[in-house]
CSV table of C-alpha atoms and ligand atoms in Angstrom, one decimal:
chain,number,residue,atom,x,y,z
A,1,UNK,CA,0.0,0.0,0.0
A,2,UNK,CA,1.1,3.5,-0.8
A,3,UNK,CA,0.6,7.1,0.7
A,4,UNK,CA,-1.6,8.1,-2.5
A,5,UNK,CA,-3.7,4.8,-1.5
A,6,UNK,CA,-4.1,5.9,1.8
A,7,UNK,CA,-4.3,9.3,1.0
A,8,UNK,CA,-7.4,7.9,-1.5
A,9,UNK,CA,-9.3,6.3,1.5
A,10,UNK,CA,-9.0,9.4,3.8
A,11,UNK,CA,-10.8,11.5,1.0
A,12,UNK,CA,-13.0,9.3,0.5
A,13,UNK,CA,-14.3,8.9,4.0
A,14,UNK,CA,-16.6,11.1,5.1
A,15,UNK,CA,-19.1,11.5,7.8
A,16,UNK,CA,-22.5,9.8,6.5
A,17,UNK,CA,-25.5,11.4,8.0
A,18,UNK,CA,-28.1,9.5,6.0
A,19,UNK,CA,-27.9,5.4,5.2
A,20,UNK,CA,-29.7,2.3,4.1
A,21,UNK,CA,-30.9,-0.2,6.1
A,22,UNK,CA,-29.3,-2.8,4.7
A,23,UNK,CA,-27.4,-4.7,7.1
A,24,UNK,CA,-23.3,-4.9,7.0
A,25,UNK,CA,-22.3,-8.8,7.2
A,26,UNK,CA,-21.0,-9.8,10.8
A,27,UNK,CA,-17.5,-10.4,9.4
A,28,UNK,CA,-17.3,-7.1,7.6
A,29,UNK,CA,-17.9,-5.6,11.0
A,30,UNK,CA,-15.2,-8.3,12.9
A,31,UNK,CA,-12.5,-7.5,9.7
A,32,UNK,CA,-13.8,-3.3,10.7
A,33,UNK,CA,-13.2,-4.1,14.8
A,34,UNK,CA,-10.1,-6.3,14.2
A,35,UNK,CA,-8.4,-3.2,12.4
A,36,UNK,CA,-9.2,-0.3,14.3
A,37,UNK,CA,-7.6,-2.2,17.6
A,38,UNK,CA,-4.2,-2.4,16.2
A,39,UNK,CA,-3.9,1.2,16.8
A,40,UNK,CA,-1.3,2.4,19.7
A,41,UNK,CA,-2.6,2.8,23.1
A,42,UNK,CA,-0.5,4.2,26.0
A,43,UNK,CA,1.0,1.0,27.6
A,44,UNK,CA,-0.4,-1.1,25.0
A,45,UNK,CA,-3.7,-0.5,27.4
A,46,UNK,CA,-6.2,-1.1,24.3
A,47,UNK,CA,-9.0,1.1,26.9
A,48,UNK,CA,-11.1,0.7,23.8
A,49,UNK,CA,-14.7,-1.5,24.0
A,50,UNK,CA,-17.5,-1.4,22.3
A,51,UNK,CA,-20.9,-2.4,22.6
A,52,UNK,CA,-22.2,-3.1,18.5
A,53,UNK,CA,-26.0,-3.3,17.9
A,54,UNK,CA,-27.7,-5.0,14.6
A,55,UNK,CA,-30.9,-5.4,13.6
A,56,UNK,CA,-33.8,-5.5,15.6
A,57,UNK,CA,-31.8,-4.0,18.8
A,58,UNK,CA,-30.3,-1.2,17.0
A,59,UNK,CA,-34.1,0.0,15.9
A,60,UNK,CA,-35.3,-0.7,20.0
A,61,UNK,CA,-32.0,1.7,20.4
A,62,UNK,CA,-33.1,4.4,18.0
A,63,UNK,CA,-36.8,4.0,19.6
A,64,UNK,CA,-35.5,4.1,23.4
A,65,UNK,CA,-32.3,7.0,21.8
A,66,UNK,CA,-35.2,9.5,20.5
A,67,UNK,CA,-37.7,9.3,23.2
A,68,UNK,CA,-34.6,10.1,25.9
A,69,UNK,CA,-33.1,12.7,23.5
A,70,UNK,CA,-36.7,14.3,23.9
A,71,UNK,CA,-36.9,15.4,27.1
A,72,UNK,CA,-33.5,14.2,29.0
A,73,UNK,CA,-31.3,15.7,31.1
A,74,UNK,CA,-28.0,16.3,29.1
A,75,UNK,CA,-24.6,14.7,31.3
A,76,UNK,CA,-22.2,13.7,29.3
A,77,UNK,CA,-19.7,11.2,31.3
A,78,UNK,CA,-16.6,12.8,29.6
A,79,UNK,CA,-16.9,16.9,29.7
A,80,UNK,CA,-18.3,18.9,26.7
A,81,UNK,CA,-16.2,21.7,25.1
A,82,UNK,CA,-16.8,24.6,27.2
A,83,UNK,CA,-16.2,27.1,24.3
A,84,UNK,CA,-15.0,27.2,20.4
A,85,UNK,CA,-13.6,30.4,20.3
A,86,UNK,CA,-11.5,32.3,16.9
A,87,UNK,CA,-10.1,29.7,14.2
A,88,UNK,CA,-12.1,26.6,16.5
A,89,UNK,CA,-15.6,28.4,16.3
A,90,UNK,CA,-15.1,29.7,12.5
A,91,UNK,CA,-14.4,25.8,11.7
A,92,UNK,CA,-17.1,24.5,13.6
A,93,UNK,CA,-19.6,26.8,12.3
A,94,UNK,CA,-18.1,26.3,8.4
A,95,UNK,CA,-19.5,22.6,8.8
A,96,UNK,CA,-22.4,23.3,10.2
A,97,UNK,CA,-23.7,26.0,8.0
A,98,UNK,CA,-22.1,23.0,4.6
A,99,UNK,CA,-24.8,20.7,6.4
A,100,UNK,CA,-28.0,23.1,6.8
A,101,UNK,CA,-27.4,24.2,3.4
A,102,UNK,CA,-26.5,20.9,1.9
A,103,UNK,CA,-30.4,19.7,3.8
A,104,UNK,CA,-31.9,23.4,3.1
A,105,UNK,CA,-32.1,24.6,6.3
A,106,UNK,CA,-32.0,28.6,6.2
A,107,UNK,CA,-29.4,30.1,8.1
A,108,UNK,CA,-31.3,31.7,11.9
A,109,UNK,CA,-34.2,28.9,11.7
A,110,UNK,CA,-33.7,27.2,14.8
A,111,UNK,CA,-36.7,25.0,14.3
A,112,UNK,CA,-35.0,23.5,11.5
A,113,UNK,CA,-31.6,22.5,12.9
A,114,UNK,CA,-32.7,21.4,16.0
A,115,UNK,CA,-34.9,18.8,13.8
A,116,UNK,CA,-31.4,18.3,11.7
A,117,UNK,CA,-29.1,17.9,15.5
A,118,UNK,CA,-32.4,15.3,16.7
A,119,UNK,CA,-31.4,12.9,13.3
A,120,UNK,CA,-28.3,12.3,15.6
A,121,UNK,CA,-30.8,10.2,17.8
A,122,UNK,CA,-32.4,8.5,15.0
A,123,UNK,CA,-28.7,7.4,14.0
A,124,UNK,CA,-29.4,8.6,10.8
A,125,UNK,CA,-30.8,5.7,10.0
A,126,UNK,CA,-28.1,3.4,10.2
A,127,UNK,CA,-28.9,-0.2,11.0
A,128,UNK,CA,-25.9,-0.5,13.3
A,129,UNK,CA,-24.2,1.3,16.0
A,130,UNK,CA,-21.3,1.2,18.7
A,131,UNK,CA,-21.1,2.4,21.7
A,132,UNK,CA,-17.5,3.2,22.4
A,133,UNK,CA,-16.2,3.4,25.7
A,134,UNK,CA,-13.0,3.5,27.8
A,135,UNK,CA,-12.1,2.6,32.1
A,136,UNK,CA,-12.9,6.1,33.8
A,137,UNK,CA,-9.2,5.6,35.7
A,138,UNK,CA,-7.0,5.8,32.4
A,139,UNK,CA,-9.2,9.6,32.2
A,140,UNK,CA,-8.3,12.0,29.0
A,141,UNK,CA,-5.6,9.4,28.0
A,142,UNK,CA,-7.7,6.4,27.5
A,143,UNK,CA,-10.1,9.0,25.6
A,144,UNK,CA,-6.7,9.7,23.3
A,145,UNK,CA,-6.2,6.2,22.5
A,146,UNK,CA,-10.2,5.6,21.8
A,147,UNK,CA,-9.5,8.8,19.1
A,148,UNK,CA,-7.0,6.4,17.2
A,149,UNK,CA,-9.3,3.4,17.7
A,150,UNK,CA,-12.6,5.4,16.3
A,151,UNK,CA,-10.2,7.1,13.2
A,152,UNK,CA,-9.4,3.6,11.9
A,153,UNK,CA,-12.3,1.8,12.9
A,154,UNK,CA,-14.0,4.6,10.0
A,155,UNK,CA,-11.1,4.2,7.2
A,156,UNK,CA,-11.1,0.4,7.7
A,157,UNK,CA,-15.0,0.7,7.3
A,158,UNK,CA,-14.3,3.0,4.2
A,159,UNK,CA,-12.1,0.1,2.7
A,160,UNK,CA,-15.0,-1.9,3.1
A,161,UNK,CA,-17.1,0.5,1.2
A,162,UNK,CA,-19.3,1.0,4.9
A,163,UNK,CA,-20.3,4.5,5.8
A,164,UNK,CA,-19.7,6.0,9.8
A,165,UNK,CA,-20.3,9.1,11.8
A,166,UNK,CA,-18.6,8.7,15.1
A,167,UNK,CA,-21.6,10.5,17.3
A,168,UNK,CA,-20.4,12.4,20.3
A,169,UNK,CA,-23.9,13.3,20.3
A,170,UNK,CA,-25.3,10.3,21.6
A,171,UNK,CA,-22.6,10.9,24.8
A,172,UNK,CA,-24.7,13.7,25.9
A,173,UNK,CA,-27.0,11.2,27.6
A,174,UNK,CA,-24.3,8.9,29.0
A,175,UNK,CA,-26.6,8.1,31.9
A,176,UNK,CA,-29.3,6.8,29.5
A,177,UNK,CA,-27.0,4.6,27.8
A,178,UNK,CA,-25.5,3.1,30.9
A,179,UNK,CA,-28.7,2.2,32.1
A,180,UNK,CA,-29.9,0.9,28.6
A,181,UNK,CA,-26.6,-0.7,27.9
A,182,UNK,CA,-25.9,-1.9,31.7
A,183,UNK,CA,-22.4,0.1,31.1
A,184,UNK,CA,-20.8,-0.7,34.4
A,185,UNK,CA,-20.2,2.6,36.4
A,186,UNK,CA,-15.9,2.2,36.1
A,187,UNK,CA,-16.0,3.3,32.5
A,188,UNK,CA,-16.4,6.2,30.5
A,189,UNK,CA,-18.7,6.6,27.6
A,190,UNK,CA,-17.1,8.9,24.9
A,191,UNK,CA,-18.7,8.3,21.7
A,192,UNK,CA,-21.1,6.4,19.7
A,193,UNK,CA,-20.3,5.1,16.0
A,194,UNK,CA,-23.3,4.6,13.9
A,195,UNK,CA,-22.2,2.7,10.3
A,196,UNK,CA,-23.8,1.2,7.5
A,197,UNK,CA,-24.2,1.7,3.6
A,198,UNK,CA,-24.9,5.4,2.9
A,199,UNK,CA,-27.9,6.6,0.9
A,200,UNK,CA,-25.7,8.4,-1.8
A,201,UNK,CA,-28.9,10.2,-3.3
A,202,UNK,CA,-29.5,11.9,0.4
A,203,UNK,CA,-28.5,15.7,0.7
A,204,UNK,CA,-26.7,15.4,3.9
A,205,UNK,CA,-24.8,13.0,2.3
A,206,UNK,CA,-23.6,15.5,-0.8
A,207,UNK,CA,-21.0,17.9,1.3
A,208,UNK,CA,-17.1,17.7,2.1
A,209,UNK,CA,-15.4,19.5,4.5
A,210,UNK,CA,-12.0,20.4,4.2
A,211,UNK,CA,-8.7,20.9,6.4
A,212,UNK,CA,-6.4,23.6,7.2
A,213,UNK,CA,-3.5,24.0,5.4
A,214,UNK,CA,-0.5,23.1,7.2
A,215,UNK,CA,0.9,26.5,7.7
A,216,UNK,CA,-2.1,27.0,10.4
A,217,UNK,CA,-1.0,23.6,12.1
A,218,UNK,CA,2.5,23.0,12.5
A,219,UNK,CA,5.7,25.6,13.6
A,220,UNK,CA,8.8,24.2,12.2
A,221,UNK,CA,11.5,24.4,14.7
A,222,UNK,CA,15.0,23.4,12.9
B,1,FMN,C1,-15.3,12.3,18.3
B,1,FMN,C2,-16.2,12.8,17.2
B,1,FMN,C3,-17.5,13.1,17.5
B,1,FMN,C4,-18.4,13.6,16.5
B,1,FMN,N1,-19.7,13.8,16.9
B,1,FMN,C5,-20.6,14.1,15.9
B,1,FMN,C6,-22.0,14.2,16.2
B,1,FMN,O1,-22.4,14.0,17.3
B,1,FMN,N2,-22.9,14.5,15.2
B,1,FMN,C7,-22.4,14.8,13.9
B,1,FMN,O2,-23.3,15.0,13.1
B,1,FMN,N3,-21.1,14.7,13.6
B,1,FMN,C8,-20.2,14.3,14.6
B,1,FMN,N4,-18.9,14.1,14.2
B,1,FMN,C9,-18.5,14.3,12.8
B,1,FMN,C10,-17.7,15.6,12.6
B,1,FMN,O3,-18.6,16.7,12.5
B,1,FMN,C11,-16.9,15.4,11.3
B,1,FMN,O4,-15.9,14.4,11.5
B,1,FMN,C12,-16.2,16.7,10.9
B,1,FMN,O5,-17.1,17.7,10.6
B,1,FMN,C13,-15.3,16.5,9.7
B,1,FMN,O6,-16.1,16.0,8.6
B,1,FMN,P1,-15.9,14.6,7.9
B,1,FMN,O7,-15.9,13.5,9.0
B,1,FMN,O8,-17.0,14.5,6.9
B,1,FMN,O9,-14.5,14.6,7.3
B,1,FMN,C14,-18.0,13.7,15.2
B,1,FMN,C15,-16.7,13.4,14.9
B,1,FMN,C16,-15.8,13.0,15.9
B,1,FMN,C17,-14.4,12.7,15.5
């Protein structure tokens, strides 16, 4: 494998916020999980495990998801971003404002993207999902490794020609999932990872983001 092949997967990845419901074979998802752990972890650790739902469970999910996402009480285990300020804010609002366009939602219509943000709790359709979590002691680091883990868990899906948006949304109600998930009280839930085939015809599906160039990212010292 070369850089231009790698480099070819990472553009092609992107976050799918609208898929089938066709299923992705178990084995697809084992050869997905198998990759994504050979990332590095502090200590060799691996903090990473994930609860996977198919079929039948992930729609009671999406059912049991939506009605909490209704009227719970936001408390995320792992702490939210207090701010996006200059650059970080500019960024953030750059892909939100490519999505509400990209689904016609008029800039100030708060109606509107709220009903876009609640598609998070639908899963966007997806017909699986992981919950990703990591042991509450190993704190922000274990959280660094899970980055690594979730990152190639979406480029080895991409290989497979499967679709994922790793959903920190979900996270916000970290006591609903622990309860629904009976996610022992020692670990931390960080994320969720919905996958699946994307519906390419779908307008949330017809955006790209892009990256800052590398002058705003790296000082060169030597
Ligand atoms: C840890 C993490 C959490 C994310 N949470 C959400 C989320 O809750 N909802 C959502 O629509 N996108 C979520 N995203 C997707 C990002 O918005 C997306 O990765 C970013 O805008 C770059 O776009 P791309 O993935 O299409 O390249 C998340 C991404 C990461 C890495």
């Amino acid at each position: 494998m070369t850089l231009s092949d790698l480099n070819r997967l990472l553009a092609e990845r992107h976050s799918c916020r609208a898929f089938l419901s066709d299923p992705v074979p178990k084995d697809q998802i084992e050869q997905i999980l198998n990759s994504a752990t050979r990332v590095p972890s502090w200590c060799n650790a691996q903090p990473w495990h994930v609860i996977v739902t198919s079929g039948e469970e992930t729609d009671r999910f999406r059912t049991a998801m939506l009605a909490e996402a209704a009227d719970g009480t936001p408390s995320p285990d792992l702490p939210f971003p207090t701010s996006y300020s200059g650059m970080y804010q500019d960024r953030r609002r750059a892909c939100g404002w490519a999505l509400y366009e990209a689904v016609g939602v008029e800039r100030g219509d708060r109606a509107a993207s709220a009903q876009q943000m609640m598609e998070n709790f639908s899963l966007f359709g997806a017909p699986h999902c992981a919950i990703l979590t990591s042991p509450a002691e190993l704190g922000g680091y274990g959280a660094l490794d899970c980055g690594g883990f979730i990152t190639v868990f979406c480029l080895a899906a991409q290989a497979l020609g499967v679709a994922t948006i790793p959903q920190a949304a979900l996270a916000t109600y970290s006591p609903f999932l622990r309860r629904y998930f009976d996610i022992p009280e020692d670990r931390m839930i960080l994320c969720a990872i919905s996958f699946g085939y994307a519906d390419t015809d779908h307008p949330a599906n017809s955006f790209r983001t892009d990256r800052a160039d590398l002058t705003e990212v790296v000082d060169w010292v030597g």
